[in-house]
Amino acid sequence: MSQQVRVRFAPSPTGYLHVGGARTALFNWLYARKTGGKFILRIEDTDVERSTQEAVDGLLRDMKWLGLTWDEGPEVDGPHGPYFQSQRLEIYKKYAEKLLQNGSAYPCFCSEEELEAKRQKAEEEHRSLHYDGTCRNLGKEEVEKRIAAGEPYVVRVRVPDKDYVLNDLVRGRVEWKSETLGDFIILRSSGMPVYNFCVVVDDADMQISHVVRAEEHLTNTHRQLIIYEALGITPPTFAHASLILGEDKTKLSKRHGATSVGQYALDGFLPEAMINFLALLGWNEGNDREIYSVEELKECFTLERISKSPGVFDHAKLTWMNGQHLRALSVENLLPMVEPVLKKEMPDEPRLQNPEILRKLVELIQIKMNKLNDAVEVAKSFLNASQPENEEAAAMISTDKSKDLFAALAEEFASCEWVREGYNAAIKAAGKTAGAKGKELFMPIRVKITGTCHGPDLVGILDVLGREEVLKRLRN
Ligand code: GLU
C-alpha cells in the first residue's frame, strides 16, 4: 500500500527565518506539492525561555511571503493538532507512560549531584561517561514506593545494546555503534519532555512519512531511532540535506551578508527568485539548468537529487537570478510591486501620480533592475535633472556642434508630435541641421537631458519626462 506523503517543517521560534530553514521548508513543501501530499508546519516551542511570539509571527509572515503554504499548522486546523509543541505536553506524557509501561523506559532517581560525582569518577578512571544504569533494574515495588514518597525522578530510555543503521535518502548508509550512547533522558524531573522525544512523538502522531531536514540533525537521529523502536513505531524515511556554506566555504553566517528571509524581502528580492535560488542550494535536476519557476520546481523536484555536498550561498548569483525573474514579469505584475517602492522614496514626484506615465516608467526601467529597490536609483537617474556625471560627459555637451544640436532639437521638439515617431524624426532632423550623427548625435542628447552616458532607452525617457521638461533641459 503506498503511503500518503506527509512532510513537515518544524522550526523553533527563537529567531528569524534563516535562509537555511527556508531551504528545509522549501524541500519539504516541494515534495508535498509534487506528490499531492501534505505539508505540515509545526512550531517547536518547548524552550519557553527562548521562544517568542514575535519569532512565530515573523516565521509565518516570511513563509507566506515565500508562498510556502501549509496544509496543517498554525492558523490552519488539521486532524493532528495542536501544532505548537507547548500545547502538546499531555500527548508527550501519554507516550512516555507507554514506554514506562512496556519497560523500554524507567524512572531514574539519581540526583544531579550524584550524576556529577559519577561522571567525575568515571573520568578519573577513564571509563565511559554514560549513565551507569543505577536505576535501570530497580524493582517495581521500590519504584512505586519512591514515587509515592515524592522523590523527584526523570524518565530514561533503556538503550538497547546494539548498533543502529539508517538508510538516509541523501547520505546513504549511516551507522551508530552501540557504545556511543547511554540510557538518555526523555522526561525531565519537572515533567517537561526533551527535544528528541517531542520530535519523535510528533512525527509519529502526525503520521509524518518523510523527515527532510538539515545534516546538523543527523546526530539526533540515533536517539530518535531508539525512541521509535521503543514505541514500536516504524520510523519515517529520512533525508538529511547538507549545510549551506558562505562563499569562503565556512558555515553560512551573518558575516557573509543577510541570512534572514525577511531581510531579502525588504531588500527588494522576489519570492519566486528566492525560491529558485534556495532550491538550487543543494539540489539539482541532474543538469546545469538555473532558472525555474515555482511551478516547474514542483514538477521536477525529487528527494533523491538532494546533493550530498554543501550548497554555497552566492549573493551575486542570487541578485542575478532575481534580475532574471524580475525582467520576466509582465508590466502588469511588476507595476504594483514597484509603485510603492518608488512612491515611498519619491513622495513628491508628480510623474508617479499619473498612471499612464507611471506605467511607461516601469516599462522603461524594468530592464535595468535586478531588485525592486533598484527602481529608485534607475528612475532618479533621469527623473531628476542633473549636471554631467563626469568630465567626459561635460565635454560632450560643450562642443559647438552639440550646442547647435540642442538648439535645433529644441526647435524640432517644440513642434513635433509628442510620440515615439515624432521624437525620432525630430532627432534625425536636428542631427542633419547640426551635422551630427551616430554616437555624436545620441550621446550628447542623453547627457544633456539626464546628465549620464548610460541608462534606459532615450526615447522612453522622453516619453516619461514629457515635452515641457525636455525642452527646459535642452534650453538650459
Ligand atoms: N526544531 C528543529 C530546528 O528548528 C527542527 C527539528 C527537526 O526538523 O527534526 O532546528
mmCIF file of C-alpha atoms in Angstrom, residues 47-344:
data_model
loop_
_atom_site.group_PDB
_atom_site.id
_atom_site.type_symbol
_atom_site.label_atom_id
_atom_site.label_comp_id
_atom_site.label_asym_id
_atom_site.label_seq_id
_atom_site.Cartn_x
_atom_site.Cartn_y
_atom_site.Cartn_z
ATOM 1 C CA ASP A 47 12.114 26.000 25.037
ATOM 2 C CA VAL A 48 9.949 28.623 26.707
ATOM 3 C CA GLU A 49 12.892 30.808 27.659
ATOM 4 C CA ARG A 50 13.991 31.302 24.067
ATOM 5 C CA SER A 51 10.719 31.056 22.132
ATOM 6 C CA THR A 52 8.861 34.286 21.403
ATOM 7 C CA GLN A 53 5.561 35.284 19.840
ATOM 8 C CA GLU A 54 7.463 37.792 17.732
ATOM 9 C CA ALA A 55 9.513 34.984 16.210
ATOM 10 C CA VAL A 56 6.361 32.956 15.496
ATOM 11 C CA ASP A 57 4.776 35.971 13.767
ATOM 12 C CA GLY A 58 7.909 36.586 11.736
ATOM 13 C CA LEU A 59 8.113 32.946 10.697
ATOM 14 C CA LEU A 60 4.526 32.835 9.490
ATOM 15 C CA ARG A 61 4.963 36.146 7.677
ATOM 16 C CA ASP A 62 8.126 35.016 5.861
ATOM 17 C CA MET A 63 6.689 31.597 4.991
ATOM 18 C CA LYS A 64 3.662 33.321 3.475
ATOM 19 C CA TRP A 65 5.876 35.764 1.591
ATOM 20 C CA LEU A 66 7.764 32.838 0.065
ATOM 21 C CA GLY A 67 4.440 31.241 -0.823
ATOM 22 C CA LEU A 68 5.155 28.128 1.251
ATOM 23 C CA THR A 69 1.577 27.477 2.261
ATOM 24 C CA TRP A 70 0.932 24.738 4.787
ATOM 25 C CA ASP A 71 -1.925 22.274 4.890
ATOM 26 C CA GLU A 72 -1.886 21.810 8.642
ATOM 27 C CA GLY A 73 -0.371 24.050 11.276
ATOM 28 C CA PRO A 74 -0.872 27.441 12.905
ATOM 29 C CA GLU A 75 -3.940 29.243 11.531
ATOM 30 C CA VAL A 76 -4.860 26.095 9.551
ATOM 31 C CA ASP A 77 -6.656 23.499 11.589
ATOM 32 C CA GLY A 78 -5.971 19.838 10.955
ATOM 33 C CA PRO A 79 -6.667 16.433 12.426
ATOM 34 C CA HIS A 80 -3.293 16.126 14.187
ATOM 35 C CA GLY A 81 -3.161 19.365 16.166
ATOM 36 C CA PRO A 82 -2.329 21.259 18.165
ATOM 37 C CA TYR A 83 0.659 22.258 16.062
ATOM 38 C CA PHE A 84 2.526 24.108 18.794
ATOM 39 C CA GLN A 85 4.617 21.748 20.900
ATOM 40 C CA SER A 86 3.930 23.813 24.007
ATOM 41 C CA GLN A 87 0.271 22.779 23.663
ATOM 42 C CA ARG A 88 1.066 19.089 23.319
ATOM 43 C CA LEU A 89 2.515 18.293 26.746
ATOM 44 C CA GLU A 90 -0.302 15.879 27.578
ATOM 45 C CA ILE A 91 0.442 13.915 24.417
ATOM 46 C CA TYR A 92 4.132 13.569 25.330
ATOM 47 C CA LYS A 93 3.175 12.385 28.795
ATOM 48 C CA LYS A 94 0.902 9.748 27.311
ATOM 49 C CA TYR A 95 3.689 8.423 25.101
ATOM 50 C CA ALA A 96 6.197 8.452 27.975
ATOM 51 C CA GLU A 97 3.703 6.486 30.001
ATOM 52 C CA LYS A 98 3.543 3.934 27.220
ATOM 53 C CA LEU A 99 7.327 3.484 27.337
ATOM 54 C CA LEU A 100 7.271 3.122 31.120
ATOM 55 C CA GLN A 101 4.552 0.505 30.788
ATOM 56 C CA ASN A 102 6.317 -1.572 28.173
ATOM 57 C CA GLY A 103 9.595 -1.400 30.062
ATOM 58 C CA SER A 104 11.619 0.433 27.440
ATOM 59 C CA ALA A 105 11.912 3.408 29.759
ATOM 60 C CA TYR A 106 12.341 3.658 33.504
ATOM 61 C CA PRO A 107 12.219 6.257 36.256
ATOM 62 C CA CYS A 108 15.665 7.366 37.412
ATOM 63 C CA PHE A 109 16.005 8.870 40.865
ATOM 64 C CA CYS A 110 19.694 9.815 40.680
ATOM 65 C CA SER A 111 20.112 13.447 41.633
ATOM 66 C CA GLU A 112 22.179 15.957 39.653
ATOM 67 C CA GLU A 113 24.857 15.838 42.382
ATOM 68 C CA GLU A 114 25.047 12.066 42.269
ATOM 69 C CA LEU A 115 25.277 12.091 38.486
ATOM 70 C CA GLU A 116 28.036 14.687 38.561
ATOM 71 C CA ALA A 117 30.013 12.627 41.110
ATOM 72 C CA LYS A 118 29.612 9.520 38.920
ATOM 73 C CA ARG A 119 30.798 11.442 35.885
ATOM 74 C CA GLN A 120 33.886 12.732 37.669
ATOM 75 C CA LYS A 121 34.786 9.311 38.955
ATOM 76 C CA ALA A 122 34.314 7.752 35.513
ATOM 77 C CA GLU A 123 36.519 10.428 34.023
ATOM 78 C CA GLU A 124 39.295 9.769 36.532
ATOM 79 C CA GLU A 125 39.088 6.052 35.854
ATOM 80 C CA HIS A 126 38.935 6.608 32.073
ATOM 81 C CA ARG A 127 35.593 4.838 31.850
ATOM 82 C CA SER A 128 32.612 5.708 29.655
ATOM 83 C CA LEU A 129 30.771 8.840 30.826
ATOM 84 C CA HIS A 130 27.367 7.396 30.004
ATOM 85 C CA TYR A 131 24.774 6.914 32.694
ATOM 86 C CA ASP A 132 25.877 3.881 34.722
ATOM 87 C CA GLY A 133 22.442 2.280 34.983
ATOM 88 C CA THR A 134 21.964 2.604 38.745
ATOM 89 C CA CYS A 135 18.174 2.838 38.413
ATOM 90 C CA ARG A 136 17.917 0.570 35.385
ATOM 91 C CA ASN A 137 16.806 -2.504 37.247
ATOM 92 C CA LEU A 138 15.037 -1.236 40.349
ATOM 93 C CA GLY A 139 12.190 -3.445 41.488
ATOM 94 C CA LYS A 140 8.631 -2.402 40.747
ATOM 95 C CA GLU A 141 7.827 -2.081 44.410
ATOM 96 C CA GLU A 142 10.789 0.116 45.189
ATOM 97 C CA VAL A 143 9.975 2.383 42.264
ATOM 98 C CA GLU A 144 6.365 2.766 43.378
ATOM 99 C CA LYS A 145 7.425 3.463 46.954
ATOM 100 C CA ARG A 146 9.905 6.166 45.966
ATOM 101 C CA ILE A 147 7.428 7.842 43.620
ATOM 102 C CA ALA A 148 4.728 7.728 46.302
ATOM 103 C CA ALA A 149 7.193 9.305 48.737
ATOM 104 C CA GLY A 150 7.512 12.217 46.344
ATOM 105 C CA GLU A 151 11.108 11.576 45.319
ATOM 106 C CA PRO A 152 11.895 13.510 42.125
ATOM 107 C CA TYR A 153 12.782 11.426 39.086
ATOM 108 C CA VAL A 154 13.489 11.687 35.392
ATOM 109 C CA VAL A 155 12.438 9.145 32.781
ATOM 110 C CA ARG A 156 15.231 7.429 30.862
ATOM 111 C CA VAL A 157 15.105 5.271 27.786
ATOM 112 C CA ARG A 158 16.676 1.848 28.141
ATOM 113 C CA VAL A 159 19.097 1.965 25.207
ATOM 114 C CA PRO A 160 19.474 -1.498 23.665
ATOM 115 C CA ASP A 161 22.975 -2.847 23.362
ATOM 116 C CA LYS A 162 23.120 -2.836 19.582
ATOM 117 C CA ASP A 163 24.212 -0.778 16.596
ATOM 118 C CA TYR A 164 21.724 1.308 14.623
ATOM 119 C CA VAL A 165 21.683 1.783 10.893
ATOM 120 C CA LEU A 166 19.885 4.430 8.895
ATOM 121 C CA ASN A 167 19.421 4.345 5.141
ATOM 122 C CA ASP A 168 19.275 8.045 4.542
ATOM 123 C CA LEU A 169 17.918 9.142 1.170
ATOM 124 C CA VAL A 170 20.734 11.662 0.811
ATOM 125 C CA ARG A 171 23.609 10.358 2.885
ATOM 126 C CA GLY A 172 23.159 6.674 2.222
ATOM 127 C CA ARG A 173 24.036 4.204 4.961
ATOM 128 C CA VAL A 174 24.719 5.824 8.323
ATOM 129 C CA GLU A 175 25.732 3.673 11.271
ATOM 130 C CA TRP A 176 25.911 4.309 15.007
ATOM 131 C CA LYS A 177 27.779 1.957 17.323
ATOM 132 C CA SER A 178 26.029 0.797 20.480
ATOM 133 C CA GLU A 179 28.723 2.184 22.773
ATOM 134 C CA THR A 180 28.170 5.776 21.599
ATOM 135 C CA LEU A 181 25.067 6.211 23.726
ATOM 136 C CA GLY A 182 23.966 5.508 27.284
ATOM 137 C CA ASP A 183 20.398 5.497 28.633
ATOM 138 C CA PHE A 184 19.224 9.033 27.957
ATOM 139 C CA ILE A 185 16.534 11.209 29.488
ATOM 140 C CA ILE A 186 13.226 11.769 27.702
ATOM 141 C CA LEU A 187 11.304 13.426 30.542
ATOM 142 C CA ARG A 188 12.908 15.842 32.977
ATOM 143 C CA SER A 189 12.038 15.821 36.683
ATOM 144 C CA SER A 190 9.797 18.835 36.013
ATOM 145 C CA GLY A 191 7.783 16.603 33.692
ATOM 146 C CA MET A 192 8.991 18.557 30.637
ATOM 147 C CA PRO A 193 9.880 16.303 27.709
ATOM 148 C CA VAL A 194 13.224 16.703 25.949
ATOM 149 C CA TYR A 195 13.546 17.805 22.380
ATOM 150 C CA ASN A 196 14.325 14.458 20.709
ATOM 151 C CA PHE A 197 11.384 12.820 22.410
ATOM 152 C CA CYS A 198 8.924 15.525 21.308
ATOM 153 C CA VAL A 199 10.119 15.309 17.727
ATOM 154 C CA VAL A 200 9.548 11.556 17.563
ATOM 155 C CA VAL A 201 6.177 11.694 19.295
ATOM 156 C CA ASP A 202 5.026 14.470 16.984
ATOM 157 C CA ASP A 203 6.340 12.899 13.819
ATOM 158 C CA ALA A 204 4.666 9.624 14.786
ATOM 159 C CA ASP A 205 1.446 11.239 15.962
ATOM 160 C CA MET A 206 1.242 13.467 12.879
ATOM 161 C CA GLN A 207 1.950 10.446 10.660
ATOM 162 C CA ILE A 208 4.960 12.042 9.020
ATOM 163 C CA SER A 209 6.188 9.866 6.164
ATOM 164 C CA HIS A 210 9.465 11.655 5.337
ATOM 165 C CA VAL A 211 11.687 13.764 7.545
ATOM 166 C CA VAL A 212 13.653 16.154 5.378
ATOM 167 C CA ARG A 213 15.966 18.360 7.380
ATOM 168 C CA ALA A 214 19.500 19.665 7.636
ATOM 169 C CA GLU A 215 22.527 17.481 8.233
ATOM 170 C CA GLU A 216 23.110 19.040 11.642
ATOM 171 C CA HIS A 217 20.185 16.977 12.947
ATOM 172 C CA LEU A 218 21.772 13.693 11.924
ATOM 173 C CA THR A 219 23.247 13.147 15.390
ATOM 174 C CA ASN A 220 19.736 13.387 16.858
ATOM 175 C CA THR A 221 18.530 10.687 14.536
ATOM 176 C CA HIS A 222 20.342 7.974 16.516
ATOM 177 C CA ARG A 223 18.317 8.754 19.644
ATOM 178 C CA GLN A 224 15.175 9.204 17.605
ATOM 179 C CA LEU A 225 15.514 5.741 16.037
ATOM 180 C CA ILE A 226 15.848 4.247 19.512
ATOM 181 C CA ILE A 227 12.686 6.024 20.629
ATOM 182 C CA TYR A 228 10.768 4.835 17.566
ATOM 183 C CA GLU A 229 11.844 1.308 18.288
ATOM 184 C CA ALA A 230 10.830 1.611 21.929
ATOM 185 C CA LEU A 231 7.412 2.836 20.844
ATOM 186 C CA GLY A 232 7.077 0.027 18.339
ATOM 187 C CA ILE A 233 6.578 2.503 15.518
ATOM 188 C CA THR A 234 8.223 2.256 12.096
ATOM 189 C CA PRO A 235 10.361 5.388 11.641
ATOM 190 C CA PRO A 236 9.742 7.704 8.682
ATOM 191 C CA THR A 237 12.131 7.883 5.755
ATOM 192 C CA PHE A 238 14.934 10.364 6.429
ATOM 193 C CA ALA A 239 16.729 12.745 4.082
ATOM 194 C CA HIS A 240 19.411 14.939 5.603
ATOM 195 C CA ALA A 241 20.405 17.815 3.337
ATOM 196 C CA SER A 242 23.905 19.248 3.540
ATOM 197 C CA LEU A 243 24.743 22.509 5.194
ATOM 198 C CA ILE A 244 24.765 25.825 3.397
ATOM 199 C CA LEU A 245 28.164 27.487 3.263
ATOM 200 C CA GLY A 246 29.272 31.063 2.671
ATOM 201 C CA GLU A 247 31.441 31.907 -0.305
ATOM 202 C CA ASP A 248 34.589 31.256 1.758
ATOM 203 C CA LYS A 249 33.289 27.706 2.359
ATOM 204 C CA THR A 250 32.669 28.202 6.078
ATOM 205 C CA LYS A 251 29.230 27.731 7.593
ATOM 206 C CA LEU A 252 26.884 30.488 6.417
ATOM 207 C CA SER A 253 26.571 33.250 8.977
ATOM 208 C CA LYS A 254 25.792 36.954 9.202
ATOM 209 C CA ARG A 255 29.415 37.661 8.306
ATOM 210 C CA HIS A 256 28.542 36.606 4.773
ATOM 211 C CA GLY A 257 25.627 39.054 4.468
ATOM 212 C CA ALA A 258 21.921 38.841 5.208
ATOM 213 C CA THR A 259 20.802 35.398 6.358
ATOM 214 C CA SER A 260 17.167 36.165 7.135
ATOM 215 C CA VAL A 261 14.411 35.723 4.597
ATOM 216 C CA GLY A 262 12.713 38.860 5.921
ATOM 217 C CA GLN A 263 15.757 40.939 5.048
ATOM 218 C CA TYR A 264 15.697 39.758 1.443
ATOM 219 C CA ALA A 265 12.040 40.709 1.231
ATOM 220 C CA LEU A 266 12.921 44.197 2.480
ATOM 221 C CA ASP A 267 15.863 44.446 0.104
ATOM 222 C CA GLY A 268 13.611 44.059 -2.913
ATOM 223 C CA PHE A 269 14.053 40.407 -3.813
ATOM 224 C CA LEU A 270 11.174 38.496 -5.357
ATOM 225 C CA PRO A 271 9.840 35.434 -3.572
ATOM 226 C CA GLU A 272 9.960 33.381 -6.784
ATOM 227 C CA ALA A 273 13.641 34.221 -7.261
ATOM 228 C CA MET A 274 14.365 33.358 -3.643
ATOM 229 C CA ILE A 275 12.599 30.011 -4.155
ATOM 230 C CA ASN A 276 14.572 29.329 -7.341
ATOM 231 C CA PHE A 277 17.841 30.179 -5.610
ATOM 232 C CA LEU A 278 17.150 28.179 -2.440
ATOM 233 C CA ALA A 279 16.018 25.154 -4.428
ATOM 234 C CA LEU A 280 19.369 25.014 -6.177
ATOM 235 C CA LEU A 281 21.294 25.279 -2.917
ATOM 236 C CA GLY A 282 21.894 21.583 -2.544
ATOM 237 C CA TRP A 283 19.519 20.225 -5.152
ATOM 238 C CA ASN A 284 19.676 19.960 -8.920
ATOM 239 C CA GLU A 285 17.858 18.153 -11.620
ATOM 240 C CA GLY A 286 20.976 16.455 -12.898
ATOM 241 C CA ASN A 287 21.868 19.173 -15.388
ATOM 242 C CA ASP A 288 23.068 22.757 -15.119
ATOM 243 C CA ARG A 289 19.740 24.466 -15.580
ATOM 244 C CA GLU A 290 19.482 27.528 -13.380
ATOM 245 C CA ILE A 291 16.169 29.266 -13.930
ATOM 246 C CA TYR A 292 12.991 27.619 -12.711
ATOM 247 C CA SER A 293 9.548 28.930 -11.979
ATOM 248 C CA VAL A 294 7.893 27.662 -8.818
ATOM 249 C CA GLU A 295 5.541 25.551 -10.934
ATOM 250 C CA GLU A 296 8.467 23.965 -12.747
ATOM 251 C CA LEU A 297 10.199 23.164 -9.466
ATOM 252 C CA LYS A 298 7.063 21.486 -8.185
ATOM 253 C CA GLU A 299 7.198 19.200 -11.194
ATOM 254 C CA CYS A 300 10.917 18.345 -11.199
ATOM 255 C CA PHE A 301 11.737 18.122 -7.522
ATOM 256 C CA THR A 302 12.853 14.781 -6.097
ATOM 257 C CA LEU A 303 14.372 13.956 -2.725
ATOM 258 C CA GLU A 304 16.865 11.629 -4.395
ATOM 259 C CA ARG A 305 18.551 14.531 -6.122
ATOM 260 C CA ILE A 306 19.286 16.477 -2.947
ATOM 261 C CA SER A 307 23.031 16.732 -3.074
ATOM 262 C CA LYS A 308 25.474 15.278 -0.587
ATOM 263 C CA SER A 309 27.856 18.188 -0.921
ATOM 264 C CA PRO A 310 27.095 21.543 0.664
ATOM 265 C CA GLY A 311 25.481 24.392 -1.245
ATOM 266 C CA VAL A 312 27.321 27.707 -1.424
ATOM 267 C CA PHE A 313 25.289 30.859 -0.858
ATOM 268 C CA ASP A 314 26.473 33.163 -3.623
ATOM 269 C CA HIS A 315 24.909 36.631 -3.227
ATOM 270 C CA ALA A 316 25.906 37.781 -6.685
ATOM 271 C CA LYS A 317 24.161 34.784 -8.167
ATOM 272 C CA LEU A 318 21.023 35.437 -6.151
ATOM 273 C CA THR A 319 20.974 39.028 -7.398
ATOM 274 C CA TRP A 320 21.466 37.866 -10.973
ATOM 275 C CA MET A 321 18.703 35.306 -10.599
ATOM 276 C CA ASN A 322 16.402 37.910 -9.134
ATOM 277 C CA GLY A 323 17.049 40.115 -12.157
ATOM 278 C CA GLN A 324 16.128 37.232 -14.446
ATOM 279 C CA HIS A 325 12.817 36.689 -12.670
ATOM 280 C CA LEU A 326 12.122 40.382 -12.393
ATOM 281 C CA ARG A 327 12.642 41.054 -16.060
ATOM 282 C CA ALA A 328 10.462 38.102 -16.982
ATOM 283 C CA LEU A 329 7.469 39.695 -15.233
ATOM 284 C CA SER A 330 4.765 41.408 -17.234
ATOM 285 C CA VAL A 331 4.474 45.154 -16.586
ATOM 286 C CA GLU A 332 1.042 44.433 -15.097
ATOM 287 C CA ASN A 333 2.609 42.218 -12.473
ATOM 288 C CA LEU A 334 5.669 44.343 -11.844
ATOM 289 C CA LEU A 335 3.847 47.650 -11.531
ATOM 290 C CA PRO A 336 2.064 47.001 -8.229
ATOM 291 C CA MET A 337 5.365 45.857 -6.713
ATOM 292 C CA VAL A 338 7.434 48.796 -7.921
ATOM 293 C CA GLU A 339 4.851 51.519 -7.353
ATOM 294 C CA PRO A 340 5.021 51.521 -3.533
ATOM 295 C CA VAL A 341 8.829 51.389 -3.636
ATOM 296 C CA LEU A 342 9.011 54.454 -5.891
ATOM 297 C CA LYS A 343 6.320 56.400 -4.060
ATOM 298 C CA LYS A 344 7.928 55.763 -0.711
#
